[in-house]
PDB file of C-alpha atoms in Angstrom:
ATOM      1  CA  MET A   1     103.037 -46.252   2.557  1.00 52.00           C
ATOM      2  CA  ALA A   2     104.063 -46.712  -1.038  1.00 55.00           C
ATOM      3  CA  SER A   3     103.879 -43.763  -3.421  1.00 65.00           C
ATOM      4  CA  GLY A   4     102.900 -45.417  -6.723  1.00 77.00           C
ATOM      5  CA  VAL A   5     101.625 -48.438  -8.497  1.00 77.00           C
ATOM      6  CA  GLU A   6     105.138 -49.547  -9.583  1.00 82.00           C
ATOM      7  CA  GLU A   7     106.317 -49.428  -5.900  1.00 84.00           C
ATOM      8  CA  LEU A   8     103.379 -51.376  -4.703  1.00 83.00           C
ATOM      9  CA  LEU A   9     103.870 -53.946  -7.343  1.00 84.00           C
ATOM     10  CA  ASP A  10     107.581 -54.130  -6.454  1.00 86.00           C
ATOM     11  CA  MET A  11     106.432 -54.793  -2.782  1.00 86.00           C
ATOM     12  CA  LEU A  12     104.077 -57.620  -3.879  1.00 83.00           C
ATOM     13  CA  PHE A  13     106.755 -59.211  -6.065  1.00 86.00           C
ATOM     14  CA  ASP A  14     109.241 -59.064  -3.213  1.00 86.00           C
ATOM     15  CA  MET A  15     106.749 -60.490  -0.785  1.00 85.00           C
ATOM     16  CA  ILE A  16     106.177 -63.488  -3.212  1.00 83.00           C
ATOM     17  CA  ASP A  17     109.677 -63.771  -4.218  1.00 82.00           C
ATOM     18  CA  GLU A  18     110.948 -63.923  -0.556  1.00 82.00           C
ATOM     19  CA  ALA A  19     108.124 -66.217   0.574  1.00 80.00           C
ATOM     20  CA  LYS A  20     109.010 -69.767   2.007  1.00 83.00           C
ATOM     21  CA  ASN A  21     108.501 -72.690  -0.218  1.00 80.00           C
ATOM     22  CA  ALA A  22     105.451 -74.852   0.499  1.00 78.00           C
ATOM     23  CA  PRO A  23     106.382 -78.311   1.828  1.00 78.00           C
ATOM     24  CA  LEU A  24     107.401 -80.729  -0.815  1.00 77.00           C
ATOM     25  CA  SER A  25     107.256 -78.056  -3.525  1.00 75.00           C
ATOM     26  CA  SER A  26     109.851 -75.891  -5.140  1.00 76.00           C
ATOM     27  CA  ASP A  27     107.458 -73.806  -7.274  1.00 79.00           C
ATOM     28  CA  LYS A  28     104.852 -73.057  -4.617  1.00 83.00           C
ATOM     29  CA  CYS A  29     105.134 -70.719  -1.679  1.00 81.00           C
ATOM     30  CA  VAL A  30     103.327 -69.536   1.439  1.00 82.00           C
ATOM     31  CA  ILE A  31     102.547 -65.813   1.809  1.00 82.00           C
ATOM     32  CA  GLU A  32     100.498 -63.664   4.158  1.00 84.00           C
ATOM     33  CA  ARG A  33      97.188 -63.551   2.422  1.00 85.00           C
ATOM     34  CA  ASP A  34      95.964 -60.348   4.162  1.00 89.00           C
ATOM     35  CA  ARG A  35      99.216 -58.552   3.469  1.00 87.00           C
ATOM     36  CA  ALA A  36      99.059 -59.531  -0.247  1.00 86.00           C
ATOM     37  CA  LEU A  37      95.358 -58.595  -0.478  1.00 87.00           C
ATOM     38  CA  ASP A  38      96.095 -55.259   1.200  1.00 86.00           C
ATOM     39  CA  LEU A  39      98.909 -54.495  -1.344  1.00 84.00           C
ATOM     40  CA  ILE A  40      96.401 -55.486  -4.355  1.00 84.00           C
ATOM     41  CA  ASP A  41      93.845 -53.048  -2.695  1.00 84.00           C
ATOM     42  CA  ASP A  42      96.484 -50.376  -2.517  1.00 83.00           C
ATOM     43  CA  ILE A  43      97.387 -50.942  -6.147  1.00 80.00           C
ATOM     44  CA  ARG A  44      93.792 -50.625  -7.015  1.00 79.00           C
ATOM     45  CA  SER A  45      93.439 -47.411  -5.191  1.00 79.00           C
ATOM     46  CA  GLN A  46      96.413 -45.933  -7.043  1.00 76.00           C
ATOM     47  CA  PHE A  47      94.846 -46.505 -10.550  1.00 73.00           C
ATOM     48  CA  PRO A  48      92.561 -43.485 -10.177  1.00 74.00           C
ATOM     49  CA  MET A  49      95.535 -41.308  -9.480  1.00 73.00           C
ATOM     50  CA  GLU A  50      97.164 -42.575 -12.627  1.00 71.00           C
ATOM     51  CA  LEU A  51      94.005 -41.760 -14.571  1.00 76.00           C
ATOM     52  CA  THR A  52      93.901 -38.385 -12.765  1.00 80.00           C
ATOM     53  CA  GLU A  53      97.315 -37.633 -14.031  1.00 82.00           C
ATOM     54  CA  ALA A  54      96.237 -38.515 -17.573  1.00 82.00           C
ATOM     55  CA  ARG A  55      93.369 -36.094 -17.300  1.00 85.00           C
ATOM     56  CA  LYS A  56      95.718 -33.402 -15.991  1.00 87.00           C
ATOM     57  CA  MET A  57      97.757 -33.977 -19.155  1.00 87.00           C
ATOM     58  CA  MET A  58      94.733 -33.684 -21.277  1.00 88.00           C
ATOM     59  CA  ALA A  59      93.777 -30.463 -19.549  1.00 90.00           C
ATOM     60  CA  ARG A  60      97.234 -29.176 -20.001  1.00 90.00           C
ATOM     61  CA  ARG A  61      97.077 -29.949 -23.720  1.00 88.00           C
ATOM     62  CA  ALA A  62      93.900 -27.950 -23.827  1.00 89.00           C
ATOM     63  CA  GLU A  63      95.426 -25.019 -22.075  1.00 90.00           C
ATOM     64  CA  MET A  64      98.370 -25.080 -24.452  1.00 88.00           C
ATOM     65  CA  GLU A  65      96.049 -25.139 -27.431  1.00 88.00           C
ATOM     66  CA  ALA A  66      94.041 -22.326 -26.021  1.00 90.00           C
ATOM     67  CA  GLU A  67      97.242 -20.401 -25.254  1.00 89.00           C
ATOM     68  CA  SER A  68      98.542 -20.960 -28.705  1.00 89.00           C
ATOM     69  CA  LYS A  69      95.227 -19.700 -30.125  1.00 88.00           C
ATOM     70  CA  ARG A  70      95.226 -16.622 -27.938  1.00 91.00           C
ATOM     71  CA  LYS A  71      98.754 -15.799 -29.204  1.00 89.00           C
ATOM     72  CA  ALA A  72      97.860 -16.454 -32.786  1.00 87.00           C
ATOM     73  CA  ASP A  73      94.803 -14.138 -32.339  1.00 90.00           C
ATOM     74  CA  SER A  74      96.974 -11.501 -30.682  1.00 91.00           C
ATOM     75  CA  ILE A  75      99.416 -11.675 -33.581  1.00 89.00           C
ATOM     76  CA  VAL A  76      96.582 -11.465 -36.121  1.00 88.00           C
ATOM     77  CA  ARG A  77      95.093  -8.480 -34.380  1.00 90.00           C
ATOM     78  CA  ALA A  78      98.437  -6.771 -34.152  1.00 89.00           C
ATOM     79  CA  ALA A  79      99.066  -7.565 -37.922  1.00 86.00           C
ATOM     80  CA  GLU A  80      95.618  -6.161 -38.810  1.00 85.00           C
ATOM     81  CA  GLU A  81      96.161  -3.091 -36.784  1.00 85.00           C
ATOM     82  CA  ARG A  82      99.540  -2.572 -38.295  1.00 80.00           C
ATOM     83  CA  ALA A  83      98.107  -3.154 -41.851  1.00 73.00           C
ATOM     84  CA  LYS A  84      95.454  -0.526 -41.179  1.00 76.00           C
ATOM     85  CA  GLN A  85      98.139   2.024 -40.027  1.00 75.00           C
ATOM     86  CA  LEU A  86     100.198   1.329 -43.072  1.00 66.00           C
ATOM     87  CA  LEU A  87      97.251   1.524 -45.506  1.00 64.00           C
ATOM     88  CA  ALA A  88      96.617   5.083 -44.146  1.00 68.00           C
ATOM     89  CA  SER A  89      99.577   6.171 -46.200  1.00 67.00           C
ATOM     90  CA  ASP A  90      99.041   5.777 -49.987  1.00 62.00           C
ATOM     91  CA  THR A  91     102.706   5.366 -50.810  1.00 64.00           C
ATOM     92  CA  LEU A  92     102.929   2.528 -48.359  1.00 62.00           C
ATOM     93  CA  ALA A  93      99.655   0.760 -49.023  1.00 67.00           C
ATOM     94  CA  LEU A  94     100.983  -2.197 -51.187  1.00 76.00           C
ATOM     95  CA  GLN A  95     103.917  -2.681 -48.794  1.00 74.00           C
ATOM     96  CA  ALA A  96     101.567  -2.644 -45.807  1.00 75.00           C
ATOM     97  CA  LYS A  97      99.146  -5.188 -47.265  1.00 80.00           C
ATOM     98  CA  GLN A  98     102.106  -7.569 -48.166  1.00 86.00           C
ATOM     99  CA  ARG A  99     103.526  -7.268 -44.680  1.00 87.00           C
ATOM    100  CA  ALA A 100     100.131  -7.872 -43.045  1.00 88.00           C
ATOM    101  CA  ASN A 101      99.715 -10.951 -45.128  1.00 91.00           C
ATOM    102  CA  ASP A 102     103.155 -12.195 -44.143  1.00 92.00           C
ATOM    103  CA  MET A 103     102.497 -11.591 -40.437  1.00 90.00           C
ATOM    104  CA  ILE A 104      99.168 -13.419 -40.672  1.00 92.00           C
ATOM    105  CA  ARG A 105     100.805 -16.374 -42.584  1.00 93.00           C
ATOM    106  CA  GLN A 106     103.589 -16.568 -39.940  1.00 92.00           C
ATOM    107  CA  ALA A 107     101.066 -16.391 -37.146  1.00 90.00           C
ATOM    108  CA  GLU A 108      99.093 -19.154 -38.623  1.00 91.00           C
ATOM    109  CA  GLU A 109     102.165 -21.282 -39.155  1.00 92.00           C
ATOM    110  CA  ARG A 110     103.360 -20.643 -35.710  1.00 91.00           C
ATOM    111  CA  SER A 111      99.828 -21.431 -34.343  1.00 91.00           C
ATOM    112  CA  ARG A 112      99.889 -24.793 -36.271  1.00 92.00           C
ATOM    113  CA  ALA A 113     103.410 -25.516 -35.027  1.00 91.00           C
ATOM    114  CA  LEU A 114     102.432 -24.953 -31.404  1.00 88.00           C
ATOM    115  CA  LYS A 115      99.194 -27.013 -31.694  1.00 91.00           C
ATOM    116  CA  ARG A 116     101.251 -29.700 -33.445  1.00 92.00           C
ATOM    117  CA  SER A 117     103.837 -29.905 -30.816  1.00 89.00           C
ATOM    118  CA  ALA A 118     101.201 -29.776 -27.896  1.00 87.00           C
ATOM    119  CA  ASN A 119      99.397 -32.667 -29.561  1.00 90.00           C
ATOM    120  CA  GLU A 120     102.552 -34.747 -29.951  1.00 90.00           C
ATOM    121  CA  TYR A 121     103.577 -34.072 -26.256  1.00 88.00           C
ATOM    122  CA  CYS A 122     100.184 -35.077 -25.044  1.00 86.00           C
ATOM    123  CA  GLU A 123     100.022 -38.221 -27.289  1.00 90.00           C
ATOM    124  CA  ASP A 124     103.514 -39.264 -26.135  1.00 88.00           C
ATOM    125  CA  ALA A 125     102.624 -38.626 -22.386  1.00 86.00           C
ATOM    126  CA  LEU A 126      99.239 -40.448 -22.749  1.00 88.00           C
ATOM    127  CA  ARG A 127     100.947 -43.297 -24.566  1.00 91.00           C
ATOM    128  CA  ARG A 128     103.530 -43.763 -21.778  1.00 90.00           C
ATOM    129  CA  THR A 129     100.814 -43.512 -19.058  1.00 89.00           C
ATOM    130  CA  GLU A 130      98.766 -46.132 -21.074  1.00 90.00           C
ATOM    131  CA  GLU A 131     101.730 -48.455 -21.221  1.00 91.00           C
ATOM    132  CA  ALA A 132     102.595 -48.070 -17.539  1.00 89.00           C
ATOM    133  CA  VAL A 133      98.971 -48.780 -16.546  1.00 90.00           C
ATOM    134  CA  ALA A 134      98.817 -51.798 -18.937  1.00 91.00           C
ATOM    135  CA  GLU A 135     102.037 -53.132 -17.598  1.00 91.00           C
ATOM    136  CA  ALA A 136     100.865 -52.733 -13.937  1.00 89.00           C
ATOM    137  CA  TYR A 137      97.585 -54.424 -14.728  1.00 91.00           C
ATOM    138  CA  ASP A 138      99.384 -57.305 -16.331  1.00 92.00           C
ATOM    139  CA  GLU A 139     101.675 -57.594 -13.372  1.00 90.00           C
ATOM    140  CA  ILE A 140      98.628 -57.676 -11.135  1.00 91.00           C
ATOM    141  CA  LYS A 141      96.907 -60.399 -13.130  1.00 92.00           C
ATOM    142  CA  GLN A 142     100.193 -62.483 -13.036  1.00 93.00           C
ATOM    143  CA  SER A 143     100.530 -61.928  -9.233  1.00 90.00           C
ATOM    144  CA  ARG A 144      96.972 -62.789  -8.634  1.00 91.00           C
ATOM    145  CA  ALA A 145      97.317 -65.998 -10.750  1.00 92.00           C
ATOM    146  CA  ARG A 146     100.447 -67.024  -8.833  1.00 92.00           C
ATOM    147  CA  PHE A 147      98.634 -66.133  -5.581  1.00 90.00           C
ATOM    148  CA  ARG A 148      95.528 -68.160  -6.520  1.00 90.00           C
ATOM    149  CA  ALA A 149      97.729 -71.127  -7.511  1.00 91.00           C
ATOM    150  CA  ALA A 150      99.587 -70.975  -4.204  1.00 89.00           C
ATOM    151  CA  ALA A 151      96.300 -70.547  -2.286  1.00 87.00           C
ATOM    152  CA  ASN A 152      94.793 -73.613  -4.126  1.00 90.00           C
ATOM    153  CA  ALA A 153      97.900 -75.657  -3.525  1.00 88.00           C
ATOM    154  CA  ALA A 154      97.610 -74.702   0.185  1.00 85.00           C
ATOM    155  CA  ALA A 155      93.980 -75.445   0.317  1.00 83.00           C
ATOM    156  CA  SER A 156      94.361 -78.678  -1.469  1.00 84.00           C
ATOM    157  CA  SER A 157      97.210 -79.858   0.821  1.00 80.00           C
ATOM    158  CA  ALA A 158      95.052 -78.931   3.859  1.00 72.00           C
ATOM    159  CA  GLY A 159      92.169 -81.042   2.542  1.00 66.00           C
ATOM    160  CA  ALA A 160      88.671 -79.928   3.097  1.00 52.00           C
ATOM    161  CA  GLN A 161      89.446 -78.004   6.338  1.00 54.00           C
ATOM    162  CA  ALA A 162      87.952 -74.538   6.918  1.00 52.00           C
ATOM    163  CA  PRO A 163      90.349 -71.579   7.062  1.00 53.00           C
ATOM    164  CA  GLN A 164      91.864 -71.280  10.574  1.00 53.00           C
ATOM    165  CA  GLY A 165      92.079 -68.072  12.574  1.00 51.00           C
ATOM    166  CA  GLY A 166      89.207 -66.321  10.923  1.00 51.00           C
ATOM    167  CA  GLY A 167      91.185 -65.663   7.692  1.00 53.00           C
ATOM    168  CA  ARG A 168      89.611 -64.772   4.358  1.00 57.00           C
ATOM    169  CA  THR A 169      88.115 -67.644   2.356  1.00 55.00           C
ATOM    170  CA  ILE A 170      89.901 -68.547  -0.873  1.00 55.00           C
ATOM    171  CA  PHE A 171      88.199 -67.432  -4.112  1.00 55.00           C
ATOM    172  CA  ASN A 172      88.020 -70.219  -6.570  1.00 55.00           C
ATOM    173  CA  ALA A 173      86.804 -69.373 -10.082  1.00 54.00           C
ATOM    174  CA  ALA A 174      85.924 -72.965 -10.625  1.00 55.00           C
ATOM    175  CA  ASP A 175      83.336 -72.872  -7.771  1.00 53.00           C
ATOM    176  CA  GLN A 176      81.621 -69.926  -9.541  1.00 50.00           C
ATOM    177  CA  SER A 177      80.529 -71.868 -12.731  1.00 45.00           C
TER     178      SER A 177
END
């Protein structure tokens, strides 16, 4: 059993690439319809896993944002507590206020930086996932078009005969109009 969409697409490509040429044709081939359709079904079943991975990345992004907010809040609380302690002493009051403001500013800058890096990471991961899914989808469409062309060629060379051996019927978009 293949582990991912790319491996399944490779298997489908190999099946078509290694297929025997149809009689009197160099650009048409004969493939096992059920095996090709099974591979396409497997590819379709893998897409939800790809989407699940994207959702996990979004959840991880939310966790990273929540963690950065918790850290920032903790730093702010520590800064405020430290400021209160420093304010207790009259001679250190001004220094304490300045230091607390610096700590708060640093905490806010750090929080923004953490959030920005989390957003960039998730954006990049989602972009790569989107590109992989789009590429896989395009490959499936191309494979299906080649498969239909081969199936139509086989059907037209066989004439109006019904499929033999109880095989699947050929889908023809022209018949649906």
